[in-house]
Coordinates of C-alpha atoms (C1' of nucleotides) in Angstrom, one line a residue:
Chain A
X1 CA -14.3 15.3 5.5
X2 CA -14.1 13.3 9.0
X3 CA -11.1 14.7 11.3
X4 CA -9.8 12.2 12.9
X5 CA -10.0 9.5 9.7
X6 CA -8.0 12.8 8.2
X7 CA -5.3 13.3 10.7
X8 CA -4.5 9.3 10.5
X9 CA -3.7 9.2 7.1
X10 CA -1.9 12.0 6.8
X11 CA 0.7 10.2 8.8
X12 CA 0.9 7.1 6.2
X13 CA 2.7 9.4 3.2
X14 CA 4.9 11.0 6.1
X15 CA 6.0 7.8 7.0
X16 CA 7.1 6.8 3.8
X17 CA 9.4 9.4 3.9
X18 CA 11.2 7.5 6.5
X19 CA 10.9 6.1 10.0
X20 CA 9.8 8.9 12.8
X21 CA 9.3 8.8 16.0
X22 CA 6.1 9.1 18.1
X23 CA 7.3 13.2 19.1
X24 CA 8.2 13.6 15.1
X25 CA 4.6 12.4 13.9
X26 CA 2.7 14.6 16.7
X27 CA 5.0 17.9 15.7
X28 CA 4.6 17.4 11.9
X29 CA 0.3 16.6 12.6
X30 CA 0.4 19.7 15.1
X31 CA -1.1 17.7 17.3
X32 CA -0.7 16.5 21.1
X33 CA 1.8 13.6 21.7
X34 CA -1.3 11.6 23.2
X35 CA -3.4 12.3 20.0
X36 CA -1.2 11.1 18.0
X37 CA -0.2 8.1 19.6
X38 CA -3.7 6.8 19.5
X39 CA -3.7 7.5 16.0
X40 CA -0.7 5.2 15.4
X41 CA -2.3 2.7 17.6
X42 CA -5.3 2.2 15.4
X43 CA -3.0 2.3 12.8
X44 CA -0.5 -0.2 14.1
X45 CA -3.8 -2.6 14.7
X46 CA -4.8 -2.4 11.4
X47 CA -1.4 -3.2 10.2
X48 CA -0.7 -0.2 8.0
X49 CA 2.2 1.1 10.7
X50 CA 4.8 -0.9 12.4
X51 CA 6.7 -0.4 15.5
X52 CA 10.5 -0.9 14.2
X53 CA 12.8 -2.6 17.0
X54 CA 13.6 2.0 17.8
X55 CA 10.3 1.7 18.9
X56 CA 9.8 4.3 15.7
X57 CA 7.2 3.7 13.1
X58 CA 7.5 2.5 9.1
X59 CA 4.7 1.4 7.2
X60 CA 3.7 -1.9 7.7
X61 CA 3.0 -5.1 5.4
X62 CA -0.5 -4.6 5.5
X63 CA 0.0 -1.4 3.9
X64 CA 1.8 -3.6 0.9
X65 CA -0.2 -6.7 1.2
X66 CA -3.7 -4.5 0.1
X67 CA -1.6 -2.3 -2.6
X68 CA 0.0 -6.0 -4.1
X69 CA -4.3 -6.9 -3.7
X70 CA -5.0 -3.7 -5.5
X71 CA -3.2 -3.9 -8.5
X72 CA -4.2 -7.6 -9.0
X73 CA -7.6 -6.7 -9.3
X74 CA -7.2 -4.0 -12.0
X75 CA -8.2 -6.9 -15.1
X76 CA -6.5 -4.6 -17.4
X77 CA -3.7 -5.4 -16.1
X78 CA -3.7 -9.3 -16.1
X79 CA -5.2 -9.0 -20.0
X80 CA -2.4 -7.2 -20.9
X81 CA 0.5 -9.2 -19.1
X82 CA 1.0 -11.9 -22.1
X83 CA 1.6 -9.2 -24.7
X84 CA 3.5 -7.3 -22.7
X85 CA 5.9 -9.9 -22.6
X86 CA 5.2 -11.1 -26.0
X87 CA 6.3 -7.5 -26.8
X88 CA 9.6 -8.3 -24.5
X89 CA 10.4 -11.4 -26.4
X90 CA 9.8 -9.4 -29.8
X91 CA 12.2 -6.2 -29.3
X92 CA 13.8 -7.3 -25.9
X93 CA 13.2 -4.0 -24.5
X94 CA 11.3 -3.1 -21.1
X95 CA 8.0 -2.3 -21.5
X96 CA 5.5 -0.8 -19.6
X97 CA 1.5 -0.1 -18.8
X98 CA 0.1 2.2 -17.1
X99 CA -3.1 3.9 -16.0
X100 CA -3.9 7.5 -15.3
X101 CA -6.1 7.9 -11.7
X102 CA -7.1 11.0 -10.5
X103 CA -4.1 13.8 -11.3
X104 CA -1.7 10.9 -11.4
X105 CA 0.1 8.5 -14.2
X106 CA 0.8 4.5 -12.3
X107 CA 2.8 2.3 -14.1
X108 CA 1.0 -1.1 -12.9
X109 CA 3.4 -3.5 -14.6
X110 CA 6.4 -3.7 -16.6
X111 CA 9.1 -6.5 -17.8
X112 CA 12.4 -5.8 -17.8
X113 CA 14.7 -5.0 -21.0
X114 CA 16.6 -8.2 -22.1
X115 CA 19.8 -5.7 -22.1
X116 CA 22.1 -5.5 -18.8
X117 CA 19.5 -4.9 -16.0
X118 CA 19.4 -1.7 -13.5
X119 CA 16.7 -0.2 -11.0
X120 CA 14.2 -2.9 -10.0
X121 CA 10.9 -2.9 -10.1
X122 CA 9.5 0.6 -10.0
X123 CA 5.7 -0.5 -10.5
X124 CA 3.8 1.2 -8.5
X125 CA 5.2 4.4 -8.6
X126 CA 4.3 7.5 -9.7
X127 CA 5.1 8.3 -13.4
X128 CA 6.7 12.0 -14.5
X129 CA 3.7 13.2 -15.5
X130 CA 5.1 15.7 -17.6
X131 CA 7.5 13.9 -20.1
X132 CA 6.3 10.7 -20.1
X133 CA 4.9 8.7 -23.0
X134 CA 2.4 7.3 -21.7
X135 CA 1.1 10.2 -19.6
X136 CA 0.6 12.2 -22.9
X137 CA -1.8 9.7 -24.0
X138 CA -3.6 9.3 -20.8
X139 CA -4.0 12.7 -20.8
X140 CA -4.7 13.7 -24.1
X141 CA -8.2 11.7 -23.5
X142 CA -9.5 13.8 -21.1
X143 CA -12.1 15.8 -21.4
X144 CA -10.7 19.0 -22.0
X145 CA -12.0 21.5 -19.0
X146 CA -10.8 18.9 -17.1
X147 CA -7.4 18.5 -18.6
X148 CA -6.9 22.8 -18.6
X149 CA -7.2 22.3 -14.7
X150 CA -5.1 19.9 -14.3
X151 CA -1.9 21.8 -16.8
X152 CA -2.4 24.5 -14.3
X153 CA -2.0 22.4 -11.6
X154 CA 1.5 20.6 -12.3
X155 CA 4.2 21.2 -12.0
X156 CA 7.0 21.6 -15.1
X157 CA 10.4 19.6 -13.8
X158 CA 13.7 20.2 -16.3
X159 CA 14.6 17.2 -15.8
X160 CA 16.7 17.3 -19.3
X161 CA 16.5 20.3 -21.8
X162 CA 14.1 18.2 -23.5
X163 CA 11.3 18.4 -20.9
X164 CA 8.2 20.0 -21.3
X165 CA 8.7 23.3 -19.5
X166 CA 5.0 24.3 -19.2
X167 CA 1.6 24.0 -19.5
X168 CA 1.0 26.0 -22.6
X169 CA 3.7 23.3 -24.5
X170 CA 2.4 20.4 -23.1
X171 CA -0.9 21.3 -23.5
X172 CA 0.7 21.8 -27.1
X173 CA 2.0 18.5 -27.0
X174 CA -1.0 16.8 -26.1
X175 CA -3.5 18.2 -29.2
X176 CA -0.1 16.3 -31.2
X177 CA -0.8 13.3 -29.6
X178 CA -4.3 13.5 -29.7
X179 CA -4.4 13.9 -33.5
X180 CA -1.5 11.4 -34.0
X181 CA -2.6 8.4 -31.8
X182 CA 0.5 7.8 -30.0
X183 CA 3.8 10.0 -28.6
X184 CA 7.2 9.4 -27.6
X185 CA 9.7 10.6 -25.1
X186 CA 12.7 11.9 -26.6
X187 CA 15.5 11.9 -23.5
X188 CA 12.6 13.9 -22.0
X189 CA 13.2 12.6 -19.0
X190 CA 16.4 10.8 -18.5
X191 CA 18.9 12.5 -21.7
X192 CA 19.8 9.2 -23.4
X193 CA 16.1 7.2 -22.6
X194 CA 13.9 7.0 -25.3
X195 CA 10.7 6.0 -25.1
X196 CA 7.3 5.2 -28.0
X197 CA 3.8 4.3 -26.3
X198 CA 0.4 3.5 -27.7
X199 CA -3.0 3.8 -26.1
X200 CA -5.1 1.2 -24.9
X201 CA -9.2 1.9 -25.0
X202 CA -11.9 0.4 -24.1
X203 CA -15.3 -0.8 -25.9
X204 CA -16.8 2.6 -25.9
X205 CA -13.0 4.4 -27.5
X206 CA -12.0 6.2 -24.1
X207 CA -8.3 5.5 -23.5
X208 CA -8.1 3.4 -20.2
X209 CA -4.2 2.5 -20.1
X210 CA -1.3 2.7 -22.0
X211 CA 2.1 1.1 -22.5
X212 CA 5.8 1.7 -24.0
X213 CA 8.7 0.8 -25.2
X214 CA 11.6 2.3 -24.0
X215 CA 15.5 2.0 -23.9
X216 CA 18.8 3.7 -23.3
X217 CA 20.5 5.0 -26.9
X218 CA 23.3 3.4 -26.5
X219 CA 21.1 0.5 -27.0
X220 CA 19.0 1.7 -30.2
X221 CA 19.2 5.1 -31.7
X222 CA 15.7 7.1 -31.3
X223 CA 14.8 6.0 -35.4
X224 CA 14.9 2.4 -34.9
X225 CA 13.2 2.7 -31.7
X226 CA 10.5 4.4 -33.5
X227 CA 10.6 1.2 -36.3
X228 CA 8.7 -0.6 -33.5
X229 CA 5.8 2.3 -33.5
X230 CA 4.0 -0.3 -36.0
X231 CA 4.6 -3.6 -33.5
X232 CA 4.0 -1.5 -30.1
X233 CA 0.8 -0.2 -31.4
X234 CA -1.1 -3.8 -32.7
X235 CA -0.3 -5.0 -29.4
X236 CA -2.0 -2.1 -27.8
X237 CA -4.3 -2.8 -30.3
X238 CA -4.8 -6.1 -29.5
X239 CA -5.0 -5.4 -25.6
X240 CA -7.7 -2.9 -26.5
X241 CA -9.7 -5.5 -27.9
X242 CA -9.5 -7.9 -26.1
X243 CA -10.4 -5.8 -23.1
X244 CA -13.2 -4.6 -25.1
X245 CA -14.6 -7.9 -25.0
X246 CA -13.3 -9.2 -29.1
X247 CA -11.6 -11.9 -29.0
X248 CA -12.8 -13.1 -25.6
X249 CA -9.8 -15.5 -24.0
X250 CA -11.9 -17.5 -21.4
X251 CA -14.9 -16.0 -20.7
X252 CA -16.3 -12.8 -22.5
X253 CA -17.3 -9.8 -20.5
X254 CA -18.9 -7.2 -22.4
X255 CA -19.9 -3.6 -21.8
X256 CA -18.8 -2.0 -18.5
Chain B
X1 CA -8.4 2.5 19.3
X2 CA -10.4 5.2 17.6
X3 CA -13.6 4.2 16.8
X4 CA -13.7 6.7 13.3
X5 CA -10.6 5.3 12.1
X6 CA -10.8 2.2 12.8
X7 CA -14.4 1.6 11.3
X8 CA -11.7 3.7 7.9
X9 CA -9.4 1.9 7.7
X10 CA -11.6 -1.9 8.2
X11 CA -12.8 -0.5 4.5
X12 CA -9.5 -1.3 2.8
X13 CA -9.1 -4.9 3.5
X14 CA -12.8 -4.9 2.1
X15 CA -12.8 -3.1 -1.0
X16 CA -9.1 -5.6 -1.7
X17 CA -11.8 -8.1 -2.2
X18 CA -13.3 -6.4 -5.4
X19 CA -15.0 -2.5 -6.3
X20 CA -18.2 -1.9 -3.7
X21 CA -20.5 0.7 -3.8
X22 CA -21.7 2.9 -0.4
X23 CA -24.5 0.4 0.4
X24 CA -22.2 -3.3 0.3
X25 CA -19.6 -1.1 2.3
X26 CA -22.3 0.3 5.3
X27 CA -23.3 -3.0 5.9
X28 CA -20.0 -4.5 6.1
X29 CA -19.1 -2.0 8.7
X30 CA -22.8 -1.9 10.8
X31 CA -23.2 2.0 10.0
X32 CA -25.3 4.1 8.5
X33 CA -24.9 4.6 4.8
X34 CA -24.4 8.1 5.3
X35 CA -21.5 7.5 7.6
X36 CA -20.0 5.3 6.1
X37 CA -20.3 7.8 2.9
X38 CA -17.6 10.4 5.1
X39 CA -15.5 7.7 5.9
X40 CA -15.5 7.2 2.2
X41 CA -14.7 10.4 0.7
X42 CA -11.8 11.0 3.9
X43 CA -10.5 8.1 2.0
X44 CA -10.9 9.7 -0.9
X45 CA -9.3 12.9 -0.5
X46 CA -5.9 10.9 0.5
X47 CA -6.3 8.8 -3.0
X48 CA -6.7 5.9 -0.7
X49 CA -10.0 5.0 -2.3
X50 CA -10.9 5.4 -6.3
X51 CA -14.2 5.7 -7.5
X52 CA -14.4 4.0 -10.5
X53 CA -16.7 4.9 -13.4
X54 CA -20.5 3.6 -12.7
X55 CA -19.4 4.9 -9.0
X56 CA -18.7 2.0 -7.1
X57 CA -15.5 2.4 -4.8
X58 CA -12.0 0.7 -5.8
X59 CA -8.7 1.0 -3.5
X60 CA -6.9 3.4 -4.9
X61 CA -3.1 4.6 -6.9
X62 CA -2.0 6.5 -3.8
X63 CA -2.1 3.3 -1.6
X64 CA 0.4 1.5 -4.5
X65 CA 2.3 4.3 -4.2
X66 CA 2.8 4.6 -1.2
X67 CA 3.0 0.5 -0.8
X68 CA 5.9 1.5 -3.1
X69 CA 8.0 3.9 -1.0
X70 CA 7.0 1.4 2.0
X71 CA 9.4 -1.2 0.0
X72 CA 12.3 0.9 -1.0
X73 CA 12.5 1.8 1.9
X74 CA 13.7 -1.4 3.5
X75 CA 17.3 -1.6 2.9
X76 CA 17.7 -4.7 3.3
X77 CA 15.8 -4.9 0.1
X78 CA 18.4 -2.7 -1.7
X79 CA 21.6 -4.9 -0.3
X80 CA 20.2 -7.7 -1.2
X81 CA 19.1 -8.1 -4.0
X82 CA 22.4 -7.6 -6.3
X83 CA 23.1 -10.3 -4.7
X84 CA 19.6 -12.4 -5.6
X85 CA 20.0 -11.7 -9.5
X86 CA 24.0 -13.5 -9.0
X87 CA 22.1 -16.1 -7.8
X88 CA 20.1 -16.4 -10.6
X89 CA 22.6 -15.7 -12.9
X90 CA 24.2 -18.7 -11.9
X91 CA 21.1 -21.0 -11.2
X92 CA 18.7 -20.2 -13.4
X93 CA 15.8 -20.6 -10.8
X94 CA 13.3 -18.2 -9.4
X95 CA 14.9 -16.2 -6.2
X96 CA 13.2 -15.1 -2.7
X97 CA 13.6 -12.7 -0.5
X98 CA 10.7 -11.9 2.7
X99 CA 10.6 -10.8 6.0
X100 CA 8.5 -11.5 9.1
X101 CA 6.3 -8.8 10.1
X102 CA 3.5 -8.9 13.1
X103 CA 2.3 -12.5 12.6
X104 CA 2.8 -12.5 8.8
X105 CA 5.4 -13.2 5.6
X106 CA 6.0 -11.4 3.5
X107 CA 8.0 -11.4 0.0
X108 CA 9.4 -8.2 -1.0
X109 CA 11.7 -9.1 -3.4
X110 CA 12.2 -11.5 -6.5
X111 CA 14.3 -12.2 -9.2
X112 CA 11.8 -14.4 -12.5
X113 CA 13.3 -17.8 -13.2
X114 CA 15.0 -17.8 -16.8
X115 CA 12.3 -21.2 -17.2
X116 CA 9.0 -20.6 -18.9
X117 CA 7.6 -17.6 -16.8
X118 CA 4.1 -18.4 -14.9
X119 CA 2.8 -15.4 -12.4
X120 CA 3.3 -12.7 -12.3
X121 CA 5.5 -10.7 -9.2
X122 CA 4.4 -11.4 -6.3
X123 CA 5.6 -9.1 -4.7
X124 CA 4.0 -8.1 -1.2
X125 CA 2.0 -10.9 -1.5
X126 CA 2.3 -13.0 2.3
X127 CA 3.2 -16.3 1.8
X128 CA 2.1 -19.8 3.3
X129 CA 3.3 -18.8 6.5
X130 CA 3.2 -22.9 7.6
X131 CA 5.1 -24.2 4.9
X132 CA 7.4 -22.0 3.6
X133 CA 11.0 -22.5 4.2
X134 CA 11.1 -18.4 4.2
X135 CA 8.8 -18.7 6.7
X136 CA 10.3 -21.5 8.4
X137 CA 13.1 -19.9 8.8
X138 CA 12.2 -16.5 9.9
X139 CA 9.6 -18.1 12.3
X140 CA 12.5 -20.0 14.4
X141 CA 14.2 -17.3 15.2
X142 CA 11.2 -15.7 17.3
X143 CA 11.6 -16.4 21.2
X144 CA 10.3 -19.2 22.7
X145 CA 7.0 -17.4 23.7
X146 CA 6.4 -15.4 21.0
X147 CA 6.7 -18.5 18.8
X148 CA 4.3 -20.6 20.5
X149 CA 1.2 -17.9 20.9
X150 CA 1.8 -17.5 17.0
X151 CA 1.6 -21.5 16.7
X152 CA -1.4 -21.8 18.2
X153 CA -3.1 -18.7 16.3
X154 CA -2.4 -20.1 12.4
X155 CA -3.8 -22.0 10.1
X156 CA -2.7 -24.9 9.1
X157 CA -4.2 -25.5 5.5
X158 CA -3.8 -28.9 3.6
X159 CA -2.7 -27.9 0.6
X160 CA -0.9 -30.4 -0.2
X161 CA -0.2 -33.7 1.6
X162 CA 3.2 -33.0 2.8
X163 CA 1.5 -29.6 4.2
X164 CA 2.5 -29.1 8.1
X165 CA -0.6 -30.4 9.8
X166 CA -1.0 -28.7 12.9
X167 CA 0.8 -26.9 16.0
X168 CA 2.6 -29.4 17.1
X169 CA 4.9 -31.2 13.8
X170 CA 4.8 -27.3 13.1
X171 CA 6.7 -26.8 16.2
X172 CA 8.9 -30.1 16.2
X173 CA 9.5 -28.8 12.5
X174 CA 10.6 -25.4 13.4
X175 CA 13.3 -27.0 15.9
X176 CA 14.7 -29.2 13.2
X177 CA 15.3 -26.0 11.0
X178 CA 16.6 -23.7 13.9
X179 CA 19.1 -26.3 14.5
X180 CA 20.3 -27.3 10.8
X181 CA 20.2 -23.7 10.0
X182 CA 18.9 -23.6 6.7
X183 CA 15.3 -25.6 5.2
X184 CA 13.4 -26.7 3.2
X185 CA 9.6 -26.9 1.4
X186 CA 9.1 -29.7 -0.9
X187 CA 6.2 -30.0 -2.6
X188 CA 3.9 -28.7 1.1
X189 CA 2.4 -26.6 -0.9
X190 CA 1.9 -26.5 -4.4
X191 CA 3.1 -30.3 -5.0
X192 CA 5.3 -30.0 -7.9
X193 CA 7.4 -27.2 -6.0
X194 CA 10.8 -27.2 -4.1
X195 CA 12.4 -24.5 -2.2
X196 CA 15.3 -24.6 -0.3
X197 CA 15.5 -21.7 1.7
X198 CA 18.6 -19.3 4.0
X199 CA 18.6 -17.3 7.0
X200 CA 20.1 -13.3 6.4
X201 CA 21.4 -12.1 9.9
X202 CA 21.8 -8.9 11.2
X203 CA 25.0 -7.8 13.5
X204 CA 23.4 -9.1 16.5
X205 CA 22.9 -12.3 15.0
X206 CA 19.1 -12.1 15.0
X207 CA 17.4 -13.4 11.7
X208 CA 16.0 -10.3 9.7
X209 CA 15.4 -11.8 6.3
X210 CA 15.4 -14.8 4.3
X211 CA 15.8 -16.3 1.2
X212 CA 14.7 -19.1 -1.1
X213 CA 15.4 -21.2 -4.3
X214 CA 11.9 -22.3 -6.1
X215 CA 12.0 -24.9 -8.8
X216 CA 9.5 -27.0 -9.9
X217 CA 10.7 -30.4 -10.2
X218 CA 9.9 -30.6 -14.2
X219 CA 13.5 -28.9 -14.3
X220 CA 15.1 -30.2 -11.3
X221 CA 14.4 -33.6 -9.0
X222 CA 14.5 -31.9 -5.0
X223 CA 17.6 -33.6 -4.6
X224 CA 19.2 -31.7 -6.9
X225 CA 18.1 -28.5 -5.7
X226 CA 19.4 -29.5 -2.3
X227 CA 22.8 -29.4 -4.3
X228 CA 22.4 -25.9 -4.2
X229 CA 22.2 -25.2 -1.0
X230 CA 25.9 -24.4 -0.3
X231 CA 26.1 -21.1 -3.1
X232 CA 22.4 -20.4 -1.2
X233 CA 24.1 -20.1 2.5
X234 CA 27.0 -18.2 0.6
X235 CA 24.6 -15.8 -0.8
X236 CA 22.4 -15.2 2.4
X237 CA 25.4 -14.9 4.4
X238 CA 27.1 -12.2 1.9
X239 CA 24.8 -10.6 2.6
X240 CA 24.4 -11.1 6.7
X241 CA 27.6 -9.4 6.0
X242 CA 27.1 -6.8 4.1
X243 CA 24.0 -5.5 6.0
X244 CA 26.4 -6.4 9.3
X245 CA 28.4 -3.5 8.0
X246 CA 31.1 -6.1 7.1
X247 CA 32.4 -5.7 4.2
X248 CA 30.7 -2.0 3.5
X249 CA 29.4 -1.7 -0.3
X250 CA 30.3 2.3 -1.0
X251 CA 29.3 3.4 2.7
X252 CA 30.0 1.7 6.2
X253 CA 26.7 1.9 8.4
X254 CA 27.8 -0.3 11.6
X255 CA 25.6 -1.3 14.0
X256 CA 21.9 -1.9 14.3
Chain C
dA1 C1' 24.8 6.4 43.3
dA2 C1' 22.6 10.6 42.5
dT3 C1' 20.2 13.8 39.0
dG4 C1' 18.1 16.2 35.5
dG5 C1' 15.9 15.3 30.1
dT6 C1' 14.0 13.5 26.8
dC7 C1' 10.4 10.1 25.3
dG8 C1' 6.5 7.0 25.5
dT9 C1' 2.3 6.4 28.4
dT10 C1' -2.4 6.6 30.7
dG11 C1' -7.1 9.0 33.5
dC12 C1' -9.5 12.2 33.4
dA13 C1' -13.6 16.3 32.1
dG14 C1' -14.5 19.4 28.4
dG15 C1' -15.9 20.2 24.0
dC16 C1' -16.8 19.7 19.8
dA17 C1' -16.7 16.2 15.5
dT18 C1' -19.2 12.6 14.5
dT19 C1' -23.5 9.4 13.8
dG20 C1' -28.0 8.2 12.5
dC21 C1' -31.8 9.5 11.2
dA22 C1' -34.5 11.7 8.0
dA23 C1' -35.5 14.3 3.6
dC24 C1' -34.5 15.4 -0.7
dT25 C1' -32.8 14.5 -5.1
dC26 C1' -32.0 12.4 -9.2
dA27 C1' -31.8 8.5 -12.4
dC28 C1' -33.9 4.5 -13.7
dC29 C1' -37.7 1.8 -13.8
dT30 C1' -42.7 -0.7 -14.2
Chain D
dA1 C1' -46.8 9.0 -14.2
dG2 C1' -45.6 6.2 -10.6
dG3 C1' -42.4 4.0 -7.9
dT4 C1' -38.0 1.9 -6.5
dG5 C1' -33.2 2.9 -5.2
dA6 C1' -29.0 4.6 -4.6
dG7 C1' -26.3 8.4 -2.9
dT8 C1' -26.3 13.3 -0.8
dT9 C1' -26.9 16.4 2.6
dG10 C1' -28.9 19.4 7.4
dC11 C1' -29.5 19.1 12.3
dA12 C1' -29.8 17.6 17.0
dA13 C1' -27.7 14.6 20.7
dT14 C1' -24.1 12.4 22.2
dG15 C1' -20.4 9.8 22.7
dC16 C1' -15.8 9.7 21.2
dC17 C1' -11.4 12.5 20.6
dT18 C1' -8.3 15.7 22.5
dG19 C1' -5.6 18.0 25.1
dC20 C1' -3.5 18.2 29.9
dA21 C1' -0.8 16.8 33.6
dA22 C1' 1.1 13.3 36.2
dC23 C1' 3.5 8.9 35.7
dG24 C1' 7.3 5.7 34.5
dA25 C1' 11.3 4.3 32.0
dC26 C1' 15.5 5.2 29.9
dC27 C1' 19.5 7.6 28.9
dA28 C1' 23.6 10.6 29.7
dT29 C1' 25.5 14.1 32.6
dT30 C1' 27.8 15.4 37.2

DNA sequence: AATGGTCGTTGCAGGCATTGCAACTCACCT
DNA sequence: AGGTGAGTTGCAATGCCTGCAACGACCATT
């Protein structure tokens, strides 16, 4: 709606790919160098971009700090965290918490597996929306019309042979997930990794978040992981209850 | 430099404090509601803000995702991480990695203590710049003039009785830190928490990051923590070496 | 040392995007 | 019903943004 702001904001994802100099930014925006310069300067004043010693620009510290605050403001995260930790202590595997927002599913919390560590925190990273167990739960709860529109717009990358191949298959899977009230991802994203997930609901019954337990099948088979389903569901239900105002932890907060 | 962009970006820190409705945003920006609306719409299109069900705005998912990418692009983080993990395995305490950028010091990585956990990841959060051990190391390496200007601008909050009280004391402490080549924070931020920190240097000798080990003194006394100093310095030096191109891990990257 | 090229920066004038106003809708409350 | 408050939209005026061109700094080449 606002051309100037639109252009300025377009710079950010561009810099997320890696540092770029003034000319590159101007080219990719399709504007004159001087225009790009002034936009970058404004972004710089707000700490959104940083100018490194070779004069190239990259994303700045304030952006990271803002995102941090944004996540801390999500009260579902705060409520859920101790439950996630407890579940991790019980089963030892990686536990994730995710939310849906405008065609994206985002991990907002994670408790690391107690088995040998790998990738560092991917908190904040958008998840593979067509295959992740948490994504299925979050999308399955969308209004029918919105869901159909979204399913059409999505890409269906074939990470593995078990990845969801296309929109009809996806919609069918979501149907199933909606009915059974939980979801799995059995090697749909990475061949050797399985997940079991359960939904977290608000007071009105709408799914506000989803949580999952993930483990490579060198540690536990898919069947063994499924044995954890009751525990995962209990944990999710406990979070739902607390989030909806039942069994208030310290101070009660009812009704949205 | 650009009024429109400036206003739009000013909305973000405002929303970081918590959700706000259109009127509140317009008031705090000092603009007409319609103006605020159009700015918010543009931010919304880019996913930087999200409109929750009660129509109020809060920070959006794309912002979080961008920040995530920004951190992954910091190659010092990638290089340092395994070293941090190794140090944590040796001593069991919380290990931090921090960088300086434009008057802010930011934690960009963290390995949790193996002792009972508390606060969840504060990665991305600006640190208490006047007392944190890592901040002392990062600031001590700034050019004299820049440092003096910065020291004047800073606030010196008295978190505890041992906090750095004012600019002269801070400059003196930095002097000491610069000479000894390492730093501590003994209860300057939280009464019961001590830290030991060491600098990580690039090929040109400039401090590019700093790392620290922190522990509450109910677990180890300050003296015991200081015994870890050689280990911390060795780790920092190892990271420095790898970052500068010496002992390349896989593929060598020399000079700057 | 001189020269040509590249890149970032700045002053300027013209034009268009942005702004604030006012009117409108919609929901909610009295 | 009437009234209040919030969000939204069309419109006209103006002030902000844009692109140009010239300048300066730096680097590489001759």
